[in-house]
Amino acid sequence: MTEINNILLKDLKDWFSSYVQKFKLDQDGRHNIELKEEHTRRVCSEILGIGYHLGLSDNELRLAEIMALFHDIGRFEQYARYKTFMDRRSENHAELGVKILKRYNVLGDCDRSIEDLILRTVQYHNLAVLPHEETEECLFFTKLLRDADKIDILNVLTGYYLDKDGRRNVALELDLPDETGFSQEVYLDLLNRKIVDINHVRSLNDFKLLQVGWVFDVNFEPALRTFHSRGYLETIRSVLPRSEKIDSLFSDAYAYLGERLGLENK
């Protein structure tokens, strides 16, 4: 793998900061832009932590950090243009991110193979199913990125659920209605230990259950241990209605965690 030095990494971080800054000029949307900026920086930290525990080299860690730095670069233009983070009501933020990185030739100082690898991980990071015909290297880094991304999205959302004090952020909630109950399709997805199909999500409760299903799509043990230790499942359960069906879904999610981590209980 071509060496990625600290000077290049710093230059890319500086470009990111400068690029995001211009979106903060809109005071109405500034809060949500800053949320995504802070999310990006935490995903960088999460991916380094996971990568370190997996024994990645310094060069591999720098590459992973660049992928995390740019994984949501499309979010800023998406929100500025459409006032939503919901892809199906605007456009695919991963594909938009690739277009932006190419438009500004952000990765022009990288070796061509490294640039292509970074663009592919950005493009793939939000897919429901990863492409089968890809290199092991690309799939490894994409899975690493997806784990780090999920860990921090859950950090943001669980914190929001606990602290919102009656105030709603429709951008974080993907403009979904806060209704009682949940969709049968979402329930069946989780019952089969599947990632919830976003097209089945019709309410805020469905969206919360979708996040429960992420436990079935965590790839690496260090990320799964973080998922467990931060009590994400417990927090989401506390903000969902009481229901035997929901209780059964959480029991299975806890059982899955136990299976993966070798725990007797949740």
PDB file of C-alpha atoms in Angstrom:
ATOM      1  CA  MET A   1       0.000   0.000   0.000  1.00  0.00           C
ATOM      2  CA  THR A   2       1.257   3.468  -0.893  1.00  0.00           C
ATOM      3  CA  GLU A   3       2.398   5.485   2.101  1.00  0.00           C
ATOM      4  CA  ILE A   4       0.042   8.216   3.337  1.00  0.00           C
ATOM      5  CA  ASN A   5       2.003  10.791   5.279  1.00  0.00           C
ATOM      6  CA  ASN A   6       0.826  13.085   8.063  1.00  0.00           C
ATOM      7  CA  ILE A   7       1.239  16.192   5.891  1.00  0.00           C
ATOM      8  CA  LEU A   8      -1.291  14.886   3.374  1.00  0.00           C
ATOM      9  CA  LEU A   9      -3.657  13.909   6.191  1.00  0.00           C
ATOM     10  CA  LYS A  10      -3.416  17.412   7.695  1.00  0.00           C
ATOM     11  CA  ASP A  11      -4.039  19.035   4.304  1.00  0.00           C
ATOM     12  CA  LEU A  12      -7.186  16.950   3.832  1.00  0.00           C
ATOM     13  CA  LYS A  13      -8.419  17.835   7.312  1.00  0.00           C
ATOM     14  CA  ASP A  14      -7.827  21.519   6.565  1.00  0.00           C
ATOM     15  CA  TRP A  15      -9.790  21.234   3.308  1.00  0.00           C
ATOM     16  CA  PHE A  16     -12.666  19.562   5.136  1.00  0.00           C
ATOM     17  CA  SER A  17     -12.825  22.320   7.751  1.00  0.00           C
ATOM     18  CA  SER A  18     -12.738  25.045   5.101  1.00  0.00           C
ATOM     19  CA  TYR A  19     -15.388  23.341   2.993  1.00  0.00           C
ATOM     20  CA  VAL A  20     -17.801  22.860   5.895  1.00  0.00           C
ATOM     21  CA  GLN A  21     -17.330  26.407   7.154  1.00  0.00           C
ATOM     22  CA  LYS A  22     -19.170  27.960   4.207  1.00  0.00           C
ATOM     23  CA  PHE A  23     -22.321  25.997   5.031  1.00  0.00           C
ATOM     24  CA  LYS A  24     -22.434  27.555   8.500  1.00  0.00           C
ATOM     25  CA  LEU A  25     -23.269  30.963   7.029  1.00  0.00           C
ATOM     26  CA  ASP A  26     -26.925  29.927   6.924  1.00  0.00           C
ATOM     27  CA  GLN A  27     -27.927  30.523  10.535  1.00  0.00           C
ATOM     28  CA  ASP A  28     -31.173  28.569  10.207  1.00  0.00           C
ATOM     29  CA  GLY A  29     -29.347  25.391   9.223  1.00  0.00           C
ATOM     30  CA  ARG A  30     -26.120  25.976  11.158  1.00  0.00           C
ATOM     31  CA  HIS A  31     -27.038  23.651  14.036  1.00  0.00           C
ATOM     32  CA  ASN A  32     -27.605  20.634  11.772  1.00  0.00           C
ATOM     33  CA  ILE A  33     -24.455  21.371   9.758  1.00  0.00           C
ATOM     34  CA  GLU A  34     -22.481  21.434  12.997  1.00  0.00           C
ATOM     35  CA  LEU A  35     -24.095  18.166  14.088  1.00  0.00           C
ATOM     36  CA  LYS A  36     -22.795  16.475  10.935  1.00  0.00           C
ATOM     37  CA  GLU A  37     -19.379  18.095  11.286  1.00  0.00           C
ATOM     38  CA  GLU A  38     -19.080  16.861  14.881  1.00  0.00           C
ATOM     39  CA  HIS A  39     -20.359  13.435  13.813  1.00  0.00           C
ATOM     40  CA  THR A  40     -17.627  13.239  11.180  1.00  0.00           C
ATOM     41  CA  ARG A  41     -14.900  14.047  13.685  1.00  0.00           C
ATOM     42  CA  ARG A  42     -16.195  11.440  16.113  1.00  0.00           C
ATOM     43  CA  VAL A  43     -16.383   8.802  13.366  1.00  0.00           C
ATOM     44  CA  CYS A  44     -12.718   9.568  12.692  1.00  0.00           C
ATOM     45  CA  SER A  45     -11.994   8.882  16.356  1.00  0.00           C
ATOM     46  CA  GLU A  46     -14.148   5.730  16.413  1.00  0.00           C
ATOM     47  CA  ILE A  47     -12.526   4.256  13.307  1.00  0.00           C
ATOM     48  CA  LEU A  48      -9.060   4.837  14.776  1.00  0.00           C
ATOM     49  CA  GLY A  49     -10.093   3.101  17.995  1.00  0.00           C
ATOM     50  CA  ILE A  50     -11.522   0.083  16.195  1.00  0.00           C
ATOM     51  CA  GLY A  51      -8.575  -0.072  13.799  1.00  0.00           C
ATOM     52  CA  TYR A  52      -6.059   0.143  16.628  1.00  0.00           C
ATOM     53  CA  HIS A  53      -7.676  -2.797  18.420  1.00  0.00           C
ATOM     54  CA  LEU A  54      -7.627  -4.766  15.162  1.00  0.00           C
ATOM     55  CA  GLY A  55      -3.885  -4.170  14.863  1.00  0.00           C
ATOM     56  CA  LEU A  56      -3.858  -1.916  11.790  1.00  0.00           C
ATOM     57  CA  SER A  57      -0.568  -0.274  10.816  1.00  0.00           C
ATOM     58  CA  ASP A  58      -0.078   3.488  11.143  1.00  0.00           C
ATOM     59  CA  ASN A  59      -0.481   3.847   7.389  1.00  0.00           C
ATOM     60  CA  GLU A  60      -3.724   1.835   7.405  1.00  0.00           C
ATOM     61  CA  LEU A  61      -5.010   3.951  10.276  1.00  0.00           C
ATOM     62  CA  ARG A  62      -4.325   7.157   8.351  1.00  0.00           C
ATOM     63  CA  LEU A  63      -6.149   5.721   5.328  1.00  0.00           C
ATOM     64  CA  ALA A  64      -9.115   4.732   7.498  1.00  0.00           C
ATOM     65  CA  GLU A  65      -9.224   8.210   9.013  1.00  0.00           C
ATOM     66  CA  ILE A  66      -9.403   9.808   5.557  1.00  0.00           C
ATOM     67  CA  MET A  67     -12.299   7.529   4.662  1.00  0.00           C
ATOM     68  CA  ALA A  68     -14.100   8.561   7.846  1.00  0.00           C
ATOM     69  CA  LEU A  69     -13.318  12.232   7.223  1.00  0.00           C
ATOM     70  CA  PHE A  70     -15.072  12.183   3.852  1.00  0.00           C
ATOM     71  CA  HIS A  71     -17.758   9.516   4.309  1.00  0.00           C
ATOM     72  CA  ASP A  72     -20.498  12.118   4.893  1.00  0.00           C
ATOM     73  CA  ILE A  73     -19.094  14.985   2.840  1.00  0.00           C
ATOM     74  CA  GLY A  74     -22.276  14.886   0.764  1.00  0.00           C
ATOM     75  CA  ARG A  75     -24.433  15.630   3.807  1.00  0.00           C
ATOM     76  CA  PHE A  76     -23.567  19.329   3.871  1.00  0.00           C
ATOM     77  CA  GLU A  77     -24.640  20.102   0.320  1.00  0.00           C
ATOM     78  CA  GLN A  78     -27.602  17.759   0.766  1.00  0.00           C
ATOM     79  CA  TYR A  79     -28.919  19.712   3.741  1.00  0.00           C
ATOM     80  CA  ALA A  80     -28.163  23.104   2.204  1.00  0.00           C
ATOM     81  CA  ARG A  81     -30.054  22.171  -0.948  1.00  0.00           C
ATOM     82  CA  TYR A  82     -32.951  20.078   0.391  1.00  0.00           C
ATOM     83  CA  LYS A  83     -33.178  20.880   4.144  1.00  0.00           C
ATOM     84  CA  THR A  84     -33.295  17.165   4.956  1.00  0.00           C
ATOM     85  CA  PHE A  85     -30.909  14.291   5.639  1.00  0.00           C
ATOM     86  CA  MET A  86     -33.379  11.777   4.227  1.00  0.00           C
ATOM     87  CA  ASP A  87     -31.883  10.364   1.036  1.00  0.00           C
ATOM     88  CA  ARG A  88     -35.172   9.182  -0.416  1.00  0.00           C
ATOM     89  CA  ARG A  89     -36.552  12.726  -0.196  1.00  0.00           C
ATOM     90  CA  SER A  90     -33.423  14.320  -1.675  1.00  0.00           C
ATOM     91  CA  GLU A  91     -30.555  12.297  -3.142  1.00  0.00           C
ATOM     92  CA  ASN A  92     -28.138   9.585  -2.070  1.00  0.00           C
ATOM     93  CA  HIS A  93     -25.647  11.405   0.162  1.00  0.00           C
ATOM     94  CA  ALA A  94     -22.890   8.849  -0.488  1.00  0.00           C
ATOM     95  CA  GLU A  95     -23.097   9.263  -4.264  1.00  0.00           C
ATOM     96  CA  LEU A  96     -23.288  13.033  -3.817  1.00  0.00           C
ATOM     97  CA  GLY A  97     -20.167  12.838  -1.653  1.00  0.00           C
ATOM     98  CA  VAL A  98     -18.233  11.047  -4.396  1.00  0.00           C
ATOM     99  CA  LYS A  99     -19.284  13.746  -6.885  1.00  0.00           C
ATOM    100  CA  ILE A 100     -18.074  16.480  -4.525  1.00  0.00           C
ATOM    101  CA  LEU A 101     -14.697  14.815  -3.929  1.00  0.00           C
ATOM    102  CA  LYS A 102     -14.246  14.516  -7.700  1.00  0.00           C
ATOM    103  CA  ARG A 103     -15.566  18.024  -8.416  1.00  0.00           C
ATOM    104  CA  TYR A 104     -12.953  19.629  -6.160  1.00  0.00           C
ATOM    105  CA  ASN A 105     -10.225  17.058  -6.896  1.00  0.00           C
ATOM    106  CA  VAL A 106      -9.846  16.689  -3.146  1.00  0.00           C
ATOM    107  CA  LEU A 107      -7.853  13.471  -3.363  1.00  0.00           C
ATOM    108  CA  GLY A 108      -5.653  14.594  -6.243  1.00  0.00           C
ATOM    109  CA  ASP A 109      -2.455  14.339  -4.187  1.00  0.00           C
ATOM    110  CA  CYS A 110      -3.164  10.702  -3.319  1.00  0.00           C
ATOM    111  CA  ASP A 111      -1.891   7.779  -5.335  1.00  0.00           C
ATOM    112  CA  ARG A 112      -4.553   6.905  -7.930  1.00  0.00           C
ATOM    113  CA  SER A 113      -5.224   3.475  -6.410  1.00  0.00           C
ATOM    114  CA  ILE A 114      -5.682   5.019  -2.952  1.00  0.00           C
ATOM    115  CA  GLU A 115      -7.992   7.712  -4.344  1.00  0.00           C
ATOM    116  CA  ASP A 116     -10.124   5.062  -6.037  1.00  0.00           C
ATOM    117  CA  LEU A 117     -10.266   2.972  -2.860  1.00  0.00           C
ATOM    118  CA  ILE A 118     -11.398   5.951  -0.770  1.00  0.00           C
ATOM    119  CA  LEU A 119     -14.083   6.895  -3.303  1.00  0.00           C
ATOM    120  CA  ARG A 120     -15.441   3.356  -3.330  1.00  0.00           C
ATOM    121  CA  THR A 121     -15.685   3.142   0.452  1.00  0.00           C
ATOM    122  CA  VAL A 122     -17.504   6.489   0.548  1.00  0.00           C
ATOM    123  CA  GLN A 123     -19.879   5.274  -2.167  1.00  0.00           C
ATOM    124  CA  TYR A 124     -20.558   1.953  -0.428  1.00  0.00           C
ATOM    125  CA  HIS A 125     -20.778   3.074   3.195  1.00  0.00           C
ATOM    126  CA  ASN A 126     -24.584   3.452   3.256  1.00  0.00           C
ATOM    127  CA  LEU A 127     -25.592   0.501   1.090  1.00  0.00           C
ATOM    128  CA  ALA A 128     -28.055  -2.031   2.472  1.00  0.00           C
ATOM    129  CA  VAL A 129     -25.916  -4.839   1.012  1.00  0.00           C
ATOM    130  CA  LEU A 130     -22.250  -4.546   0.044  1.00  0.00           C
ATOM    131  CA  PRO A 131     -21.224  -5.516  -3.505  1.00  0.00           C
ATOM    132  CA  HIS A 132     -19.956  -9.086  -3.800  1.00  0.00           C
ATOM    133  CA  GLU A 133     -17.531  -8.390  -6.631  1.00  0.00           C
ATOM    134  CA  GLU A 134     -15.087  -6.207  -4.719  1.00  0.00           C
ATOM    135  CA  THR A 135     -11.586  -6.600  -3.384  1.00  0.00           C
ATOM    136  CA  GLU A 136     -11.038  -7.886   0.141  1.00  0.00           C
ATOM    137  CA  GLU A 137      -9.234  -4.642   0.944  1.00  0.00           C
ATOM    138  CA  CYS A 138     -12.161  -2.483  -0.137  1.00  0.00           C
ATOM    139  CA  LEU A 139     -14.711  -4.604   1.715  1.00  0.00           C
ATOM    140  CA  PHE A 140     -12.572  -4.593   4.864  1.00  0.00           C
ATOM    141  CA  PHE A 141     -12.282  -0.800   4.984  1.00  0.00           C
ATOM    142  CA  THR A 142     -15.936  -0.318   4.043  1.00  0.00           C
ATOM    143  CA  LYS A 143     -17.013  -2.583   6.900  1.00  0.00           C
ATOM    144  CA  LEU A 144     -14.657  -0.745   9.242  1.00  0.00           C
ATOM    145  CA  LEU A 145     -16.182   2.571   8.195  1.00  0.00           C
ATOM    146  CA  ARG A 146     -19.740   1.267   8.532  1.00  0.00           C
ATOM    147  CA  ASP A 147     -19.040   0.068  12.073  1.00  0.00           C
ATOM    148  CA  ALA A 148     -17.556   3.391  13.141  1.00  0.00           C
ATOM    149  CA  ASP A 149     -20.409   5.283  11.491  1.00  0.00           C
ATOM    150  CA  LYS A 150     -23.117   3.222  13.188  1.00  0.00           C
ATOM    151  CA  ILE A 151     -21.457   3.509  16.589  1.00  0.00           C
ATOM    152  CA  ASP A 152     -21.515   7.295  16.457  1.00  0.00           C
ATOM    153  CA  ILE A 153     -24.941   7.650  14.841  1.00  0.00           C
ATOM    154  CA  LEU A 154     -26.272   5.633  17.770  1.00  0.00           C
ATOM    155  CA  ASN A 155     -24.326   7.888  20.129  1.00  0.00           C
ATOM    156  CA  VAL A 156     -25.997  10.952  18.607  1.00  0.00           C
ATOM    157  CA  LEU A 157     -29.495   9.508  18.445  1.00  0.00           C
ATOM    158  CA  THR A 158     -29.601   7.905  21.885  1.00  0.00           C
ATOM    159  CA  GLY A 159     -28.332  11.148  23.381  1.00  0.00           C
ATOM    160  CA  TYR A 160     -31.046  13.015  21.509  1.00  0.00           C
ATOM    161  CA  TYR A 161     -33.786  10.643  22.647  1.00  0.00           C
ATOM    162  CA  LEU A 162     -32.775  11.108  26.281  1.00  0.00           C
ATOM    163  CA  ASP A 163     -32.095  14.851  26.256  1.00  0.00           C
ATOM    164  CA  LYS A 164     -34.482  16.419  23.741  1.00  0.00           C
ATOM    165  CA  ASP A 165     -36.803  17.620  26.545  1.00  0.00           C
ATOM    166  CA  GLY A 166     -39.818  17.722  24.270  1.00  0.00           C
ATOM    167  CA  ARG A 167     -37.994  19.560  21.506  1.00  0.00           C
ATOM    168  CA  ARG A 168     -37.891  17.779  18.163  1.00  0.00           C
ATOM    169  CA  ASN A 169     -35.203  17.943  15.502  1.00  0.00           C
ATOM    170  CA  VAL A 170     -37.010  16.781  12.366  1.00  0.00           C
ATOM    171  CA  ALA A 171     -33.732  16.492  10.462  1.00  0.00           C
ATOM    172  CA  LEU A 172     -32.407  13.932  12.944  1.00  0.00           C
ATOM    173  CA  GLU A 173     -35.766  12.161  12.890  1.00  0.00           C
ATOM    174  CA  LEU A 174     -35.764  12.118   9.072  1.00  0.00           C
ATOM    175  CA  ASP A 175     -39.042  14.084   9.051  1.00  0.00           C
ATOM    176  CA  LEU A 176     -40.915  11.000  10.284  1.00  0.00           C
ATOM    177  CA  PRO A 177     -44.217  11.312  12.172  1.00  0.00           C
ATOM    178  CA  ASP A 178     -44.151  10.519  15.899  1.00  0.00           C
ATOM    179  CA  GLU A 179     -47.005   8.030  15.999  1.00  0.00           C
ATOM    180  CA  THR A 180     -47.961   5.194  18.329  1.00  0.00           C
ATOM    181  CA  GLY A 181     -47.314   1.638  17.226  1.00  0.00           C
ATOM    182  CA  PHE A 182     -44.877   0.323  14.626  1.00  0.00           C
ATOM    183  CA  SER A 183     -44.959  -1.309  11.201  1.00  0.00           C
ATOM    184  CA  GLN A 184     -45.471  -5.030  10.827  1.00  0.00           C
ATOM    185  CA  GLU A 185     -42.841  -5.071   8.054  1.00  0.00           C
ATOM    186  CA  VAL A 186     -40.236  -3.604  10.409  1.00  0.00           C
ATOM    187  CA  TYR A 187     -41.150  -6.156  13.051  1.00  0.00           C
ATOM    188  CA  LEU A 188     -40.745  -9.034  10.583  1.00  0.00           C
ATOM    189  CA  ASP A 189     -37.372  -7.733   9.355  1.00  0.00           C
ATOM    190  CA  LEU A 190     -36.041  -7.765  12.914  1.00  0.00           C
ATOM    191  CA  LEU A 191     -37.695 -11.067  13.741  1.00  0.00           C
ATOM    192  CA  ASN A 192     -35.602 -12.575  10.946  1.00  0.00           C
ATOM    193  CA  ARG A 193     -32.446 -10.819  12.183  1.00  0.00           C
ATOM    194  CA  LYS A 194     -32.366  -8.709   9.037  1.00  0.00           C
ATOM    195  CA  ILE A 195     -31.404  -5.099   8.578  1.00  0.00           C
ATOM    196  CA  VAL A 196     -34.660  -3.149   8.425  1.00  0.00           C
ATOM    197  CA  ASP A 197     -35.567  -2.088   4.907  1.00  0.00           C
ATOM    198  CA  ILE A 198     -35.696   1.719   4.957  1.00  0.00           C
ATOM    199  CA  ASN A 199     -38.768   1.539   2.717  1.00  0.00           C
ATOM    200  CA  HIS A 200     -40.625  -0.138   5.588  1.00  0.00           C
ATOM    201  CA  VAL A 201     -39.942   2.786   7.931  1.00  0.00           C
ATOM    202  CA  ARG A 202     -43.029   4.986   8.266  1.00  0.00           C
ATOM    203  CA  SER A 203     -42.782   6.444  11.766  1.00  0.00           C
ATOM    204  CA  LEU A 204     -40.311   7.492  14.435  1.00  0.00           C
ATOM    205  CA  ASN A 205     -40.858   4.202  16.274  1.00  0.00           C
ATOM    206  CA  ASP A 206     -39.983   2.331  13.081  1.00  0.00           C
ATOM    207  CA  PHE A 207     -36.805   4.408  12.820  1.00  0.00           C
ATOM    208  CA  LYS A 208     -35.829   3.530  16.385  1.00  0.00           C
ATOM    209  CA  LEU A 209     -36.410  -0.155  15.665  1.00  0.00           C
ATOM    210  CA  LEU A 210     -34.284   0.160  12.535  1.00  0.00           C
ATOM    211  CA  GLN A 211     -31.419   1.210  14.828  1.00  0.00           C
ATOM    212  CA  VAL A 212     -31.931  -1.922  16.932  1.00  0.00           C
ATOM    213  CA  GLY A 213     -31.379  -3.961  13.772  1.00  0.00           C
ATOM    214  CA  TRP A 214     -27.946  -2.442  13.310  1.00  0.00           C
ATOM    215  CA  VAL A 215     -26.659  -4.857  15.929  1.00  0.00           C
ATOM    216  CA  PHE A 216     -26.954  -7.566  13.255  1.00  0.00           C
ATOM    217  CA  ASP A 217     -24.707  -5.576  10.902  1.00  0.00           C
ATOM    218  CA  VAL A 218     -21.739  -4.798  13.154  1.00  0.00           C
ATOM    219  CA  ASN A 219     -18.703  -6.471  11.644  1.00  0.00           C
ATOM    220  CA  PHE A 220     -15.836  -6.255  14.128  1.00  0.00           C
ATOM    221  CA  GLU A 221     -15.726  -7.308  17.769  1.00  0.00           C
ATOM    222  CA  PRO A 222     -14.269  -4.022  19.127  1.00  0.00           C
ATOM    223  CA  ALA A 223     -17.236  -2.150  17.619  1.00  0.00           C
ATOM    224  CA  LEU A 224     -19.702  -4.696  18.959  1.00  0.00           C
ATOM    225  CA  ARG A 225     -18.203  -4.362  22.440  1.00  0.00           C
ATOM    226  CA  THR A 226     -18.668  -0.592  22.227  1.00  0.00           C
ATOM    227  CA  PHE A 227     -22.267  -1.113  21.097  1.00  0.00           C
ATOM    228  CA  HIS A 228     -22.793  -3.257  24.195  1.00  0.00           C
ATOM    229  CA  SER A 229     -20.859  -1.191  26.749  1.00  0.00           C
ATOM    230  CA  ARG A 230     -22.600   2.082  25.866  1.00  0.00           C
ATOM    231  CA  GLY A 231     -26.016   0.562  26.441  1.00  0.00           C
ATOM    232  CA  TYR A 232     -27.491   1.593  23.119  1.00  0.00           C
ATOM    233  CA  LEU A 233     -30.120  -1.150  23.136  1.00  0.00           C
ATOM    234  CA  GLU A 234     -31.246  -0.262  26.645  1.00  0.00           C
ATOM    235  CA  THR A 235     -31.641   3.397  25.734  1.00  0.00           C
ATOM    236  CA  ILE A 236     -33.658   2.698  22.593  1.00  0.00           C
ATOM    237  CA  ARG A 237     -35.876   0.271  24.508  1.00  0.00           C
ATOM    238  CA  SER A 238     -36.624   2.976  27.078  1.00  0.00           C
ATOM    239  CA  VAL A 239     -38.062   5.306  24.416  1.00  0.00           C
ATOM    240  CA  LEU A 240     -40.301   2.746  22.694  1.00  0.00           C
ATOM    241  CA  PRO A 241     -43.814   1.753  23.756  1.00  0.00           C
ATOM    242  CA  ARG A 242     -44.382  -1.250  25.994  1.00  0.00           C
ATOM    243  CA  SER A 243     -45.240  -4.228  23.829  1.00  0.00           C
ATOM    244  CA  GLU A 244     -44.716  -7.977  24.004  1.00  0.00           C
ATOM    245  CA  LYS A 245     -43.659  -7.965  20.359  1.00  0.00           C
ATOM    246  CA  ILE A 246     -41.056  -5.254  20.994  1.00  0.00           C
ATOM    247  CA  ASP A 247     -39.872  -7.084  24.130  1.00  0.00           C
ATOM    248  CA  SER A 248     -39.323 -10.217  22.040  1.00  0.00           C
ATOM    249  CA  LEU A 249     -37.274  -8.273  19.480  1.00  0.00           C
ATOM    250  CA  PHE A 250     -35.031  -6.849  22.174  1.00  0.00           C
ATOM    251  CA  SER A 251     -34.620 -10.242  23.831  1.00  0.00           C
ATOM    252  CA  ASP A 252     -33.373 -11.604  20.525  1.00  0.00           C
ATOM    253  CA  ALA A 253     -31.054  -8.632  19.991  1.00  0.00           C
ATOM    254  CA  TYR A 254     -29.562  -9.175  23.457  1.00  0.00           C
ATOM    255  CA  ALA A 255     -29.199 -12.874  22.710  1.00  0.00           C
ATOM    256  CA  TYR A 256     -27.376 -12.079  19.479  1.00  0.00           C
ATOM    257  CA  LEU A 257     -24.988  -9.761  21.333  1.00  0.00           C
ATOM    258  CA  GLY A 258     -24.333 -12.507  23.837  1.00  0.00           C
ATOM    259  CA  GLU A 259     -23.646 -15.020  21.070  1.00  0.00           C
ATOM    260  CA  ARG A 260     -21.182 -12.722  19.331  1.00  0.00           C
ATOM    261  CA  LEU A 261     -19.393 -11.582  22.480  1.00  0.00           C
ATOM    262  CA  GLY A 262     -19.525 -14.823  24.455  1.00  0.00           C
ATOM    263  CA  LEU A 263     -21.637 -13.329  27.221  1.00  0.00           C
ATOM    264  CA  GLU A 264     -24.017 -15.359  29.358  1.00  0.00           C
ATOM    265  CA  ASN A 265     -26.459 -12.477  29.599  1.00  0.00           C
ATOM    266  CA  LYS A 266     -27.008  -9.267  27.661  1.00  0.00           C
TER     267      LYS A 266
END
